[in-house]
Coordinates of N, CA and C in Angstrom, one line a residue:
M1 N 181.3 137.8 105.6 CA 180.7 136.7 104.8 C 181.2 135.4 105.4
T2 N 182.5 135.3 105.8 CA 183.1 134.1 106.4 C 182.3 133.6 107.6
A3 N 181.8 134.5 108.4 CA 181.1 134.2 109.6 C 179.8 133.5 109.2
R4 N 179.2 133.8 108.0 CA 178.0 133.3 107.6 C 178.1 131.8 107.3
L5 N 179.3 131.3 107.1 CA 179.4 129.9 106.8 C 179.4 129.1 108.1
S6 N 179.5 129.7 109.2 CA 179.4 129.1 110.5 C 178.0 129.1 111.0
L7 N 177.1 128.6 110.1 CA 175.7 128.8 110.3 C 175.1 127.9 111.4
F8 N 175.8 126.9 111.8 CA 175.2 125.9 112.7 C 175.6 126.1 114.1
A9 N 176.6 127.0 114.3 CA 177.1 127.3 115.7 C 176.0 127.9 116.5
A10 N 175.2 128.8 115.8 CA 174.1 129.5 116.5 C 172.8 129.1 115.8
S11 N 172.6 127.9 115.5 CA 171.4 127.4 114.7 C 170.1 127.8 115.4
R12 N 169.2 128.2 114.6 CA 167.9 128.5 115.2 C 167.1 127.2 115.5
D13 N 166.0 127.3 116.2 CA 165.2 126.1 116.6 C 164.8 125.4 115.3
D14 N 165.1 124.1 115.2 CA 164.7 123.3 114.0 C 163.3 122.8 114.1
N15 N 162.7 122.8 115.3 CA 161.5 122.2 115.5 C 160.3 123.1 115.4
A16 N 159.3 122.8 114.6 CA 158.1 123.6 114.5 C 157.3 123.5 115.7
P17 N 156.7 124.5 116.1 CA 155.8 124.4 117.4 C 154.7 123.4 117.2
E18 N 154.2 122.9 118.3 CA 153.3 121.8 118.2 C 152.0 122.2 117.5
S19 N 151.6 123.5 117.7 CA 150.4 124.0 117.0 C 150.8 125.3 116.3
I20 N 150.6 125.3 115.0 CA 151.0 126.4 114.2 C 149.8 127.0 113.6
V21 N 149.6 128.3 113.8 CA 148.5 129.0 113.2 C 148.9 129.5 111.8
E22 N 148.2 129.1 110.8 CA 148.5 129.5 109.5 C 148.5 131.1 109.3
L23 N 149.4 131.5 108.4 CA 149.4 133.0 108.2 C 148.1 133.4 107.6
N24 N 147.6 134.6 108.1 CA 146.3 135.1 107.6 C 146.6 136.4 106.9
S25 N 146.4 136.3 105.6 CA 146.6 137.5 104.7 C 145.6 138.6 104.9
R26 N 144.6 138.3 105.7 CA 143.5 139.3 105.9 C 143.7 140.1 107.3
V27 N 144.9 139.9 107.9 CA 145.2 140.6 109.1 C 145.1 142.1 108.8
L28 N 144.4 142.8 109.7 CA 144.2 144.3 109.6 C 145.5 145.0 109.6
P29 N 145.7 146.0 108.8 CA 146.9 146.8 108.9 C 147.0 147.5 110.2
R30 N 148.3 147.8 110.7 CA 148.5 148.5 111.9 C 147.9 149.8 111.9
P31 N 147.3 150.3 113.0 CA 146.6 151.6 113.0 C 147.6 152.7 112.8
D32 N 148.9 152.5 113.2 CA 149.9 153.6 113.1 C 150.7 153.4 111.8
F33 N 150.2 152.6 110.9 CA 150.9 152.3 109.6 C 151.0 153.6 108.8
V34 N 152.3 153.8 108.3 CA 152.5 154.9 107.3 C 153.3 154.3 106.1
R35 N 152.6 154.3 105.0 CA 153.2 153.6 103.8 C 154.5 154.3 103.4
P36 N 155.6 153.6 103.2 CA 156.9 154.2 102.8 C 156.8 154.7 101.4
T37 N 157.7 155.6 101.0 CA 157.8 156.0 99.6 C 158.5 155.0 98.9
F38 N 158.4 155.0 97.5 CA 159.2 154.1 96.7 C 160.7 154.2 97.0
D39 N 161.2 155.5 97.1 CA 162.6 155.7 97.3 C 163.1 155.1 98.6
Q40 N 162.2 155.1 99.6 CA 162.6 154.5 100.9 C 162.6 153.0 100.8
V41 N 161.7 152.4 100.1 CA 161.6 151.0 99.9 C 162.9 150.5 99.1
Y42 N 163.2 151.3 98.1 CA 164.4 150.9 97.2 C 165.7 151.0 98.0
A43 N 165.8 152.1 98.8 CA 167.1 152.2 99.6 C 167.2 151.2 100.6
E44 N 166.1 150.8 101.2 CA 166.1 149.8 102.3 C 166.3 148.4 101.8
T45 N 165.8 148.0 100.6 CA 165.8 146.6 100.2 C 166.6 146.3 99.0
F46 N 167.1 147.3 98.3 CA 167.9 146.9 97.1 C 169.1 146.0 97.3
P47 N 169.9 146.3 98.3 CA 171.1 145.4 98.5 C 170.7 143.9 98.7
S48 N 169.7 143.7 99.6 CA 169.3 142.3 99.9 C 168.6 141.7 98.7
V49 N 167.8 142.4 98.0 CA 167.2 141.9 96.8 C 168.2 141.5 95.8
W50 N 169.2 142.3 95.5 CA 170.3 142.0 94.5 C 171.1 140.8 94.9
R51 N 171.6 140.7 96.1 CA 172.4 139.6 96.5 C 171.6 138.3 96.6
T52 N 170.3 138.4 97.0 CA 169.5 137.2 97.1 C 169.2 136.6 95.7
A53 N 168.9 137.5 94.8 CA 168.7 137.0 93.4 C 169.9 136.3 92.9
R54 N 171.1 136.8 93.2 CA 172.3 136.1 92.7 C 172.4 134.7 93.5
R55 N 172.2 134.7 94.8 CA 172.3 133.5 95.5 C 171.2 132.5 95.2
L56 N 170.1 132.9 94.6 CA 169.1 132.0 94.2 C 169.4 131.5 92.7
G57 N 170.5 131.9 92.2 CA 170.9 131.3 90.9 C 170.7 132.1 89.7
V58 N 170.3 133.4 89.8 CA 170.1 134.2 88.6 C 171.5 134.5 88.1
V59 N 171.7 134.3 86.8 CA 173.1 134.5 86.2 C 173.4 135.9 86.2
E60 N 174.7 136.2 86.2 CA 175.2 137.6 86.4 C 174.6 138.5 85.3
S61 N 174.5 137.9 84.0 CA 174.1 138.7 82.9 C 172.6 139.1 83.0
A62 N 171.8 138.4 83.9 CA 170.4 138.6 84.0 C 170.0 139.3 85.3
V63 N 170.9 139.4 86.2 CA 170.5 139.8 87.6 C 169.9 141.3 87.6
D64 N 170.5 142.1 86.8 CA 170.0 143.5 86.7 C 168.6 143.6 86.2
D65 N 168.3 142.8 85.2 CA 167.0 142.8 84.6 C 166.0 142.2 85.6
V66 N 166.4 141.2 86.4 CA 165.5 140.6 87.4 C 165.2 141.6 88.5
V67 N 166.2 142.2 89.0 CA 166.1 143.2 90.0 C 165.2 144.4 89.6
Q68 N 165.5 144.8 88.3 CA 164.6 145.9 87.8 C 163.2 145.5 87.7
E69 N 162.9 144.3 87.3 CA 161.5 143.8 87.3 C 160.9 143.8 88.7
V70 N 161.7 143.4 89.7 CA 161.2 143.4 91.0 C 160.7 144.8 91.4
F71 N 161.6 145.8 91.2 CA 161.3 147.1 91.7 C 160.2 147.9 90.8
V72 N 160.1 147.5 89.5 CA 159.0 148.0 88.7 C 157.7 147.5 89.3
T73 N 157.7 146.2 89.7 CA 156.5 145.7 90.3 C 156.2 146.3 91.7
V74 N 157.2 146.6 92.5 CA 157.1 147.3 93.7 C 156.5 148.6 93.5
Y75 N 157.0 149.4 92.5 CA 156.5 150.7 92.2 C 155.0 150.7 91.9
R76 N 154.6 149.7 91.1 CA 153.2 149.6 90.6 C 152.3 149.2 91.7
R77 N 152.8 148.4 92.7 CA 151.9 147.8 93.7 C 152.1 148.4 95.1
L78 N 152.9 149.4 95.2 CA 153.2 150.0 96.5 C 151.9 150.5 97.2
D79 N 150.9 150.9 96.5 CA 149.7 151.4 97.1 C 148.9 150.3 97.7
Q80 N 149.3 149.0 97.4 CA 148.6 147.9 98.0 C 149.3 147.4 99.3
F81 N 150.4 147.9 99.5 CA 151.1 147.5 100.8 C 150.6 148.2 101.9
E82 N 150.0 147.5 102.9 CA 149.3 148.1 104.0 C 149.9 147.7 105.4
G83 N 151.2 147.2 105.3 CA 151.8 146.9 106.6 C 151.3 145.6 107.3
R84 N 150.7 144.8 106.5 CA 150.2 143.5 107.1 C 151.3 142.5 107.4
C85 N 152.5 142.8 106.8 CA 153.7 142.0 107.1 C 154.9 143.0 107.0
A86 N 156.1 142.5 107.3 CA 157.2 143.4 107.2 C 157.5 143.8 105.8
L87 N 158.0 145.0 105.6 CA 158.3 145.5 104.2 C 159.2 144.5 103.5
K88 N 160.2 144.0 104.1 CA 161.1 143.1 103.4 C 160.4 141.8 103.0
T89 N 159.5 141.3 103.9 CA 158.8 140.1 103.5 C 157.9 140.4 102.3
W90 N 157.3 141.5 102.2 CA 156.4 141.9 101.0 C 157.3 142.0 99.8
V91 N 158.4 142.7 99.8 CA 159.3 142.8 98.7 C 159.8 141.5 98.3
F92 N 160.2 140.6 99.2 CA 160.8 139.3 98.9 C 159.7 138.4 98.3
G93 N 158.5 138.6 98.6 CA 157.4 137.9 98.0 C 157.4 138.2 96.5
I94 N 157.6 139.4 96.1 CA 157.7 139.8 94.7 C 158.9 139.2 94.1
L95 N 160.1 139.3 94.8 CA 161.3 138.8 94.3 C 161.2 137.3 94.0
M96 N 160.6 136.5 94.9 CA 160.5 135.1 94.7 C 159.7 134.8 93.4
R97 N 158.6 135.5 93.2 CA 157.8 135.3 92.0 C 158.6 135.6 90.7
V98 N 159.3 136.7 90.8 CA 160.1 137.1 89.6 C 161.2 136.0 89.3
V99 N 161.9 135.6 90.4 CA 162.9 134.6 90.2 C 162.3 133.3 89.7
N100 N 161.2 132.9 90.2 CA 160.5 131.6 89.7 C 160.1 131.8 88.2
N101 N 159.7 133.0 87.8 CA 159.4 133.2 86.4 C 160.6 133.1 85.5
Y102 N 161.7 133.7 86.1 CA 163.0 133.6 85.4 C 163.4 132.2 85.2
R103 N 163.3 131.4 86.2 CA 163.7 130.0 86.1 C 162.9 129.2 85.0
R104 N 161.6 129.5 85.0 CA 160.7 128.8 84.1 C 161.0 129.2 82.6
T105 N 161.4 130.5 82.4 CA 161.7 131.0 81.1 C 163.0 130.4 80.6
R106 N 164.0 130.2 81.5 CA 165.3 129.6 81.1 C 165.0 128.1 80.8
R107 N 164.2 127.5 81.5 CA 163.9 126.0 81.2 C 163.2 125.9 79.8
R108 N 162.3 126.8 79.6 CA 161.6 126.7 78.3 C 162.5 127.0 77.1
K109 N 163.5 127.8 77.3 CA 164.5 128.1 76.3 C 165.6 127.1 76.2
G110 N 165.5 126.0 77.0 CA 166.5 125.0 77.0 C 167.8 125.4 77.6
A111 N 167.8 126.3 78.6 CA 169.1 126.7 79.2 C 169.6 125.8 80.3
G112 N 169.0 124.6 80.4 CA 169.4 123.7 81.4 C 169.0 124.2 82.8
H113 N 169.9 123.9 83.7 CA 169.7 124.4 85.1 C 169.6 125.9 85.1
A114 N 168.6 126.4 85.8 CA 168.4 127.8 85.9 C 169.3 128.4 87.0
T115 N 170.5 127.9 87.2 CA 171.4 128.4 88.2 C 172.6 128.9 87.6
S116 N 173.3 129.8 88.3 CA 174.5 130.4 87.7 C 175.8 129.6 88.0
S117 N 176.6 129.6 87.0 CA 177.9 129.0 87.1 C 179.0 129.9 87.6
V118 N 178.6 131.2 87.8 CA 179.5 132.2 88.3 C 179.5 132.1 89.8
V119 N 180.6 132.1 90.5 CA 180.7 131.7 91.9 C 181.2 132.9 92.7
G120 N 181.1 134.1 92.2 CA 181.5 135.2 93.0 C 180.5 135.5 94.2
D121 N 181.0 136.2 95.2 CA 180.1 136.6 96.3 C 179.4 137.9 96.0
P122 N 178.1 137.9 96.0 CA 177.3 139.1 95.8 C 177.8 140.3 96.7
D123 N 178.1 140.0 97.9 CA 178.5 141.1 98.8 C 179.8 141.8 98.3
V124 N 180.6 141.1 97.5 CA 181.8 141.7 97.0 C 181.5 142.8 96.0
V125 N 180.4 142.5 95.2 CA 180.0 143.5 94.2 C 179.3 144.6 94.9
V126 N 178.4 144.3 95.9 CA 177.7 145.4 96.6 C 178.6 146.3 97.4
D127 N 179.6 145.7 98.0 CA 180.5 146.4 98.8 C 181.9 146.5 98.2
A128 N 182.0 147.1 97.0 CA 183.3 147.1 96.3 C 184.3 148.0 96.9
G129 N 184.0 148.8 97.9 CA 185.0 149.7 98.6 C 185.7 149.0 99.7
A130 N 185.5 147.8 100.0 CA 186.1 147.1 101.1 C 187.6 146.9 100.9
D131 N 188.3 146.6 102.0 CA 189.8 146.3 101.9 C 190.0 145.1 100.9
P132 N 191.0 145.2 100.1 CA 191.3 144.1 99.1 C 191.5 142.7 99.8
L133 N 192.2 142.7 100.9 CA 192.4 141.4 101.6 C 191.0 140.8 102.1
E134 N 190.2 141.8 102.6 CA 188.9 141.3 103.1 C 188.0 140.8 101.9
L135 N 188.1 141.5 100.8 CA 187.4 141.1 99.6 C 187.8 139.7 99.1
A136 N 189.1 139.5 99.2 CA 189.6 138.2 98.8 C 189.1 137.1 99.7
S137 N 189.1 137.3 101.0 CA 188.6 136.3 101.9 C 187.1 136.1 101.7
R138 N 186.3 137.2 101.5 CA 184.9 137.1 101.3 C 184.6 136.4 100.0
S139 N 185.4 136.7 99.0 CA 185.2 136.0 97.7 C 185.4 134.5 97.7
E140 N 186.4 134.1 98.5 CA 186.6 132.6 98.7 C 185.4 132.0 99.4
A141 N 185.0 132.7 100.5 CA 183.8 132.2 101.2 C 182.6 132.2 100.3
G142 N 182.5 133.1 99.5 CA 181.3 133.2 98.6 C 181.4 132.0 97.6
R143 N 182.5 131.6 97.1 CA 182.7 130.5 96.2 C 182.3 129.2 96.9
I144 N 182.7 129.1 98.2 CA 182.3 127.9 98.9 C 180.8 127.8 99.1
L145 N 180.2 129.0 99.5 CA 178.8 129.0 99.8 C 178.0 128.7 98.5
H146 N 178.4 129.2 97.4 CA 177.8 129.0 96.1 C 177.9 127.5 95.8
E147 N 179.0 126.9 95.9 CA 179.2 125.5 95.6 C 178.3 124.6 96.5
L148 N 178.1 125.0 97.8 CA 177.3 124.2 98.6 C 175.8 124.4 98.3
L149 N 175.4 125.7 98.0 CA 174.0 125.9 97.7 C 173.6 125.2 96.4
E150 N 174.5 125.0 95.5 CA 174.2 124.3 94.2 C 173.8 122.9 94.5
K151 N 174.2 122.3 95.6 CA 173.9 120.9 96.0 C 172.4 120.8 96.5
L152 N 171.8 121.9 96.8 CA 170.4 121.9 97.3 C 169.4 122.1 96.1
D153 N 168.3 121.5 96.2 CA 167.3 121.8 95.2 C 166.7 123.2 95.4
E154 N 166.0 123.7 94.4 CA 165.6 125.1 94.4 C 164.8 125.5 95.6
S155 N 163.9 124.7 96.0 CA 163.0 125.0 97.1 C 163.8 125.0 98.4
K156 N 164.7 124.1 98.6 CA 165.5 124.1 99.8 C 166.5 125.2 99.9
A157 N 167.1 125.5 98.7 CA 168.1 126.6 98.6 C 167.4 127.9 99.0
A158 N 166.1 128.1 98.5 CA 165.4 129.3 98.7 C 165.2 129.6 100.2
V159 N 164.6 128.6 100.9 CA 164.4 128.8 102.3 C 165.7 128.9 103.1
F160 N 166.7 128.2 102.7 CA 168.0 128.3 103.4 C 168.6 129.7 103.3
V161 N 168.6 130.2 102.1 CA 169.1 131.6 101.9 C 168.3 132.6 102.7
L162 N 167.0 132.5 102.6 CA 166.2 133.5 103.3 C 166.3 133.4 104.8
A163 N 166.4 132.2 105.3 CA 166.5 132.0 106.8 C 168.0 132.3 107.3
E164 N 168.9 131.6 106.7 CA 170.3 131.6 107.3 C 171.1 132.8 106.8
I165 N 170.8 133.4 105.7 CA 171.6 134.5 105.2 C 170.9 135.8 105.3
E166 N 169.6 135.8 105.0 CA 168.8 137.1 105.1 C 168.2 137.2 106.5
G167 N 168.2 136.2 107.3 CA 167.7 136.3 108.7 C 166.2 136.4 108.8
M168 N 165.5 135.9 107.9 CA 164.0 136.0 107.9 C 163.5 134.8 108.8
S169 N 162.4 135.0 109.5 CA 161.8 134.0 110.3 C 161.0 133.0 109.4
V170 N 160.7 131.9 109.9 CA 159.9 130.9 109.1 C 158.5 131.5 108.7
P171 N 157.8 132.1 109.6 CA 156.5 132.7 109.1 C 156.7 133.7 108.0
E172 N 157.8 134.5 108.1 CA 158.1 135.5 107.0 C 158.4 134.8 105.7
I173 N 159.2 133.7 105.8 CA 159.5 132.9 104.6 C 158.3 132.3 104.0
A174 N 157.4 131.8 104.8 CA 156.1 131.2 104.3 C 155.3 132.3 103.6
E175 N 155.3 133.5 104.1 CA 154.5 134.6 103.5 C 155.2 134.9 102.2
A176 N 156.5 135.1 102.2 CA 157.2 135.5 100.9 C 157.2 134.5 99.8
T177 N 157.2 133.2 100.2 CA 157.2 132.1 99.2 C 155.8 131.5 98.9
D178 N 154.8 132.0 99.7 CA 153.4 131.5 99.5 C 153.4 130.0 99.8
T179 N 154.0 129.6 100.9 CA 154.2 128.2 101.2 C 153.6 128.0 102.6
N180 N 153.1 126.8 102.9 CA 152.6 126.4 104.2 C 153.8 126.5 105.2
V181 N 153.5 127.0 106.4 CA 154.6 127.1 107.4 C 155.2 125.8 107.8
N182 N 154.5 124.7 107.9 CA 155.0 123.4 108.2 C 156.0 123.0 107.1
T183 N 155.6 123.3 105.9 CA 156.5 122.9 104.7 C 157.8 123.6 104.8
V184 N 157.7 124.9 105.1 CA 159.0 125.7 105.3 C 159.9 125.1 106.3
Y185 N 159.3 124.8 107.5 CA 160.1 124.2 108.6 C 160.7 122.9 108.1
S186 N 160.0 122.0 107.4 CA 160.5 120.8 106.9 C 161.6 121.0 105.9
R187 N 161.5 121.9 104.9 CA 162.5 122.2 103.9 C 163.7 122.8 104.6
L188 N 163.5 123.6 105.6 CA 164.7 124.2 106.2 C 165.5 123.2 107.0
R189 N 164.8 122.3 107.7 CA 165.5 121.3 108.4 C 166.3 120.4 107.5
A190 N 165.7 120.0 106.4 CA 166.4 119.2 105.4 C 167.6 119.9 104.8
A191 N 167.4 121.2 104.5 CA 168.4 122.0 103.8 C 169.6 122.2 104.8
R192 N 169.4 122.4 106.0 CA 170.5 122.5 107.0 C 171.3 121.3 107.1
K193 N 170.6 120.1 107.1 CA 171.3 118.8 107.2 C 172.1 118.6 105.9
E194 N 171.5 118.9 104.8 CA 172.2 118.6 103.5 C 173.4 119.6 103.4
F195 N 173.2 120.8 103.8 CA 174.3 121.8 103.8 C 175.4 121.4 104.7
E196 N 175.1 121.0 105.9 CA 176.1 120.6 106.8 C 176.9 119.4 106.3
R197 N 176.2 118.4 105.7 CA 176.8 117.2 105.2 C 177.8 117.6 104.1
A198 N 177.3 118.5 103.2 CA 178.2 118.9 102.1 C 179.4 119.7 102.6
L199 N 179.2 120.5 103.6 CA 180.3 121.2 104.2 C 181.4 120.3 104.8
K200 N 180.9 119.2 105.5 CA 181.8 118.2 106.0 C 182.5 117.5 105.0
Q201 N 181.8 117.1 103.9 CA 182.4 116.4 102.8 C 183.5 117.2 102.1
R202 N 183.2 118.5 102.0 CA 184.2 119.4 101.3 C 185.4 119.5 102.2
A203 N 185.3 119.6 103.5 CA 186.4 119.6 104.4 C 187.2 118.4 104.4
L204 N 186.6 117.2 104.3 CA 187.3 115.9 104.2 C 188.1 115.8 102.9
R205 N 187.5 116.3 101.8 CA 188.2 116.3 100.5 C 189.4 117.2 100.5
R206 N 189.3 118.3 101.2 CA 190.4 119.3 101.3 C 191.5 118.7 102.1
E207 N 191.1 118.0 103.2 CA 192.2 117.4 104.1 C 192.9 116.3 103.4
A208 N 192.2 115.5 102.6 CA 192.8 114.4 101.8 C 193.7 115.0 100.8
R209 N 193.3 116.1 100.1 CA 194.2 116.7 99.1 C 195.4 117.3 99.7
D210 N 195.3 118.0 100.8 CA 196.4 118.7 101.4 C 197.3 117.8 102.3
G211 N 196.7 116.7 102.7 CA 197.5 115.8 103.6 C 198.3 114.8 102.9

Protein backbone atom coordinates (compact mmCIF):
# COMPACT_ATOMS: atom_id res chain seq x y z
CA MET A 1 0.00 0.00 0.00
CA THR A 2 2.83 2.40 0.87
CA ALA A 3 4.22 2.02 -2.61
CA ARG A 4 0.90 3.13 -4.03
CA LEU A 5 1.41 6.57 -2.54
CA SER A 6 4.48 7.03 -4.75
CA LEU A 7 2.14 7.40 -7.65
CA PHE A 8 4.03 10.00 -9.59
CA ALA A 9 7.43 8.34 -9.73
CA ALA A 10 6.13 6.12 -12.52
CA SER A 11 3.35 8.36 -13.75
CA ARG A 12 1.50 7.33 -16.84
CA ASP A 13 1.30 9.59 -19.89
CA ASP A 14 -0.80 12.60 -18.93
CA ASN A 15 -1.42 13.69 -22.51
CA ALA A 16 -4.32 12.44 -24.53
CA PRO A 17 -3.42 11.35 -28.05
CA GLU A 18 -4.00 13.93 -30.76
CA SER A 19 -6.79 11.90 -32.26
CA ILE A 20 -8.98 9.77 -29.99
CA VAL A 21 -11.46 7.31 -31.37
CA GLU A 22 -14.52 7.17 -29.15
CA LEU A 23 -15.33 3.86 -27.50
CA ASN A 24 -17.76 1.84 -29.57
CA SER A 25 -20.18 -0.24 -27.54
CA ARG A 26 -21.16 -2.13 -30.68
CA VAL A 27 -17.77 -3.79 -31.09
CA LEU A 28 -18.30 -7.41 -32.02
CA PRO A 29 -17.47 -9.96 -29.30
CA ARG A 30 -14.26 -11.90 -29.74
CA PRO A 31 -14.76 -15.10 -31.76
CA ASP A 32 -12.98 -17.11 -29.06
CA PHE A 33 -15.02 -15.56 -26.24
CA VAL A 34 -16.19 -17.92 -23.49
CA ARG A 35 -18.48 -16.32 -20.93
CA PRO A 36 -17.19 -16.87 -17.37
CA THR A 37 -19.42 -18.34 -14.70
CA PHE A 38 -20.74 -16.15 -11.92
CA ASP A 39 -18.44 -17.91 -9.42
CA GLN A 40 -15.45 -17.07 -11.62
CA VAL A 41 -16.50 -13.42 -11.91
CA TYR A 42 -17.03 -13.15 -8.17
CA ALA A 43 -13.69 -14.74 -7.30
CA GLU A 44 -11.80 -12.55 -9.75
CA THR A 45 -13.40 -9.20 -9.00
CA PHE A 46 -14.73 -9.22 -5.42
CA PRO A 47 -11.57 -7.88 -3.69
CA SER A 48 -11.18 -4.97 -6.10
CA VAL A 49 -14.90 -4.15 -6.04
CA TRP A 50 -14.94 -4.10 -2.22
CA ARG A 51 -11.86 -1.91 -1.77
CA THR A 52 -12.88 0.45 -4.58
CA ALA A 53 -16.33 0.97 -3.06
CA ARG A 54 -14.64 1.96 0.20
CA ARG A 55 -12.15 4.23 -1.52
CA LEU A 56 -14.99 5.93 -3.40
CA GLY A 57 -16.47 6.91 -0.06
CA VAL A 58 -19.05 4.22 0.76
CA VAL A 59 -19.30 4.19 4.56
CA GLU A 60 -18.23 1.03 6.32
CA SER A 61 -21.76 0.24 7.48
CA ALA A 62 -23.05 0.32 3.89
CA VAL A 63 -20.20 -1.25 1.92
CA ASP A 64 -21.48 -4.84 2.24
CA ASP A 65 -24.91 -3.82 0.92
CA VAL A 66 -23.37 -1.88 -1.97
CA VAL A 67 -21.11 -4.77 -2.95
CA GLN A 68 -24.00 -7.22 -2.66
CA GLU A 69 -26.08 -5.05 -5.00
CA VAL A 70 -23.20 -5.01 -7.48
CA PHE A 71 -22.98 -8.78 -7.62
CA VAL A 72 -26.73 -9.30 -7.67
CA THR A 73 -26.73 -7.11 -10.79
CA VAL A 74 -23.75 -9.04 -12.20
CA TYR A 75 -25.64 -12.30 -11.67
CA ARG A 76 -28.76 -10.98 -13.39
CA ARG A 77 -26.91 -9.48 -16.35
CA LEU A 78 -24.09 -11.94 -16.86
CA ASP A 79 -25.75 -13.39 -19.95
CA GLN A 80 -25.39 -9.91 -21.52
CA PHE A 81 -21.61 -9.87 -21.10
CA GLU A 82 -20.10 -10.77 -24.48
CA GLY A 83 -16.45 -9.88 -23.98
CA ARG A 84 -16.70 -6.52 -25.76
CA CYS A 85 -14.55 -5.09 -22.96
CA ALA A 86 -12.48 -6.55 -20.13
CA LEU A 87 -14.46 -8.35 -17.44
CA LYS A 88 -13.20 -5.95 -14.77
CA THR A 89 -14.28 -2.96 -16.87
CA TRP A 90 -17.78 -4.40 -17.23
CA VAL A 91 -18.11 -5.16 -13.51
CA PHE A 92 -16.73 -1.74 -12.57
CA GLY A 93 -19.32 -0.11 -14.82
CA ILE A 94 -21.96 -1.73 -12.63
CA LEU A 95 -20.06 -0.72 -9.48
CA MET A 96 -19.91 2.94 -10.54
CA ARG A 97 -23.66 3.04 -11.17
CA VAL A 98 -24.41 1.46 -7.79
CA VAL A 99 -22.04 3.86 -5.98
CA ASN A 100 -23.61 6.84 -7.75
CA ASN A 101 -27.08 5.66 -6.70
CA TYR A 102 -25.80 5.25 -3.14
CA ARG A 103 -24.49 8.83 -3.13
CA ARG A 104 -27.79 10.22 -4.45
CA THR A 105 -29.75 8.31 -1.81
CA ARG A 106 -27.56 9.66 1.00
CA ARG A 107 -27.94 13.21 -0.28
CA ARG A 108 -31.74 12.86 -0.44
CA LYS A 109 -31.73 11.62 3.14
CA GLY A 110 -29.70 14.64 4.22
CA ALA A 111 -26.60 12.63 5.08
CA GLY A 112 -24.34 15.46 3.92
CA HIS A 113 -21.29 14.41 2.00
CA ALA A 114 -21.69 10.87 0.70
CA THR A 115 -18.16 10.00 1.74
CA SER A 116 -16.88 8.03 4.66
CA SER A 117 -15.20 9.49 7.73
CA VAL A 118 -13.65 6.10 8.43
CA VAL A 119 -10.04 6.20 7.31
CA GLY A 120 -8.94 2.59 7.43
CA ASP A 121 -7.23 0.94 4.50
CA PRO A 122 -9.54 -1.49 2.66
CA ASP A 123 -6.58 -3.76 1.96
CA VAL A 124 -6.10 -4.26 5.68
CA VAL A 125 -9.59 -5.72 5.91
CA VAL A 126 -9.27 -7.77 2.74
CA ASP A 127 -5.86 -9.12 3.77
CA ALA A 128 -6.32 -9.53 7.51
CA GLY A 129 -3.76 -12.36 7.68
CA ALA A 130 -0.78 -10.11 6.99
CA ASP A 131 2.03 -9.45 9.47
CA PRO A 132 0.91 -6.99 12.24
CA LEU A 133 3.76 -4.55 11.54
CA GLU A 134 2.93 -4.60 7.83
CA LEU A 135 -0.73 -4.01 8.66
CA ALA A 136 0.18 -1.02 10.83
CA SER A 137 2.25 0.50 8.05
CA ARG A 138 -0.44 -0.10 5.47
CA SER A 139 -3.11 1.28 7.81
CA GLU A 140 -1.18 4.54 8.19
CA ALA A 141 -0.69 4.76 4.42
CA GLY A 142 -4.40 4.09 4.00
CA ARG A 143 -5.29 6.96 6.32
CA ILE A 144 -3.04 9.29 4.32
CA LEU A 145 -4.53 8.13 1.04
CA HIS A 146 -8.08 8.57 2.32
CA GLU A 147 -7.28 12.04 3.65
CA LEU A 148 -5.91 13.10 0.27
CA LEU A 149 -8.72 11.51 -1.73
CA GLU A 150 -11.26 13.46 0.32
CA LYS A 151 -9.77 16.67 -1.09
CA LEU A 152 -10.82 15.64 -4.62
CA ASP A 153 -14.35 16.01 -5.93
CA GLU A 154 -16.21 12.78 -6.65
CA SER A 155 -15.57 12.65 -10.40
CA LYS A 156 -11.83 13.28 -10.02
CA ALA A 157 -11.52 10.86 -7.11
CA ALA A 158 -13.22 8.15 -9.17
CA VAL A 159 -10.89 8.39 -12.16
CA PHE A 160 -7.87 8.71 -9.86
CA VAL A 161 -8.75 5.55 -7.91
CA LEU A 162 -9.51 3.56 -11.05
CA ALA A 163 -6.33 4.67 -12.85
CA GLU A 164 -3.71 4.95 -10.13
CA ILE A 165 -4.86 2.28 -7.69
CA GLU A 166 -6.78 -0.22 -9.79
CA GLY A 167 -4.49 0.20 -12.81
CA MET A 168 -7.25 0.68 -15.38
CA SER A 169 -6.50 2.44 -18.66
CA VAL A 170 -8.26 5.67 -19.64
CA PRO A 171 -10.42 3.91 -22.30
CA GLU A 172 -11.43 1.33 -19.68
CA ILE A 173 -12.32 4.08 -17.21
CA ALA A 174 -14.33 5.88 -19.87
CA GLU A 175 -16.25 2.65 -20.54
CA ALA A 176 -16.82 1.94 -16.83
CA THR A 177 -17.95 5.48 -15.99
CA ASP A 178 -19.83 6.12 -19.25
CA THR A 179 -17.71 9.23 -19.81
CA ASN A 180 -16.05 10.75 -22.86
CA VAL A 181 -12.39 9.66 -23.16
CA ASN A 182 -11.15 13.26 -23.38
CA THR A 183 -13.09 14.12 -20.23
CA VAL A 184 -11.43 11.25 -18.38
CA TYR A 185 -7.98 12.42 -19.48
CA SER A 186 -8.80 15.95 -18.30
CA ARG A 187 -10.11 14.79 -14.92
CA LEU A 188 -7.16 12.49 -14.39
CA ARG A 189 -4.63 15.22 -15.14
CA ALA A 190 -6.39 17.57 -12.73
CA ALA A 191 -6.71 14.88 -10.06
CA ARG A 192 -3.01 14.01 -10.24
CA LYS A 193 -2.04 17.66 -9.86
CA GLU A 194 -4.41 18.21 -6.93
CA PHE A 195 -3.30 14.98 -5.27
CA GLU A 196 0.37 15.86 -5.63
CA ARG A 197 -0.27 19.38 -4.28
CA ALA A 198 -2.14 17.98 -1.28
CA LEU A 199 0.64 15.45 -0.66
CA LYS A 200 3.27 18.19 -0.65
CA GLN A 201 1.18 20.39 1.65
CA ARG A 202 0.75 17.52 4.06
CA ALA A 203 4.51 16.89 4.06
CA LEU A 204 5.19 20.58 4.78
CA ARG A 205 2.72 20.60 7.67
CA ARG A 206 4.35 17.52 9.13
CA GLU A 207 7.82 19.04 8.82
CA ALA A 208 6.62 22.22 10.53
CA ARG A 209 5.04 20.21 13.34
CA ASP A 210 8.04 17.93 13.86
CA GLY A 211 10.68 20.61 13.35
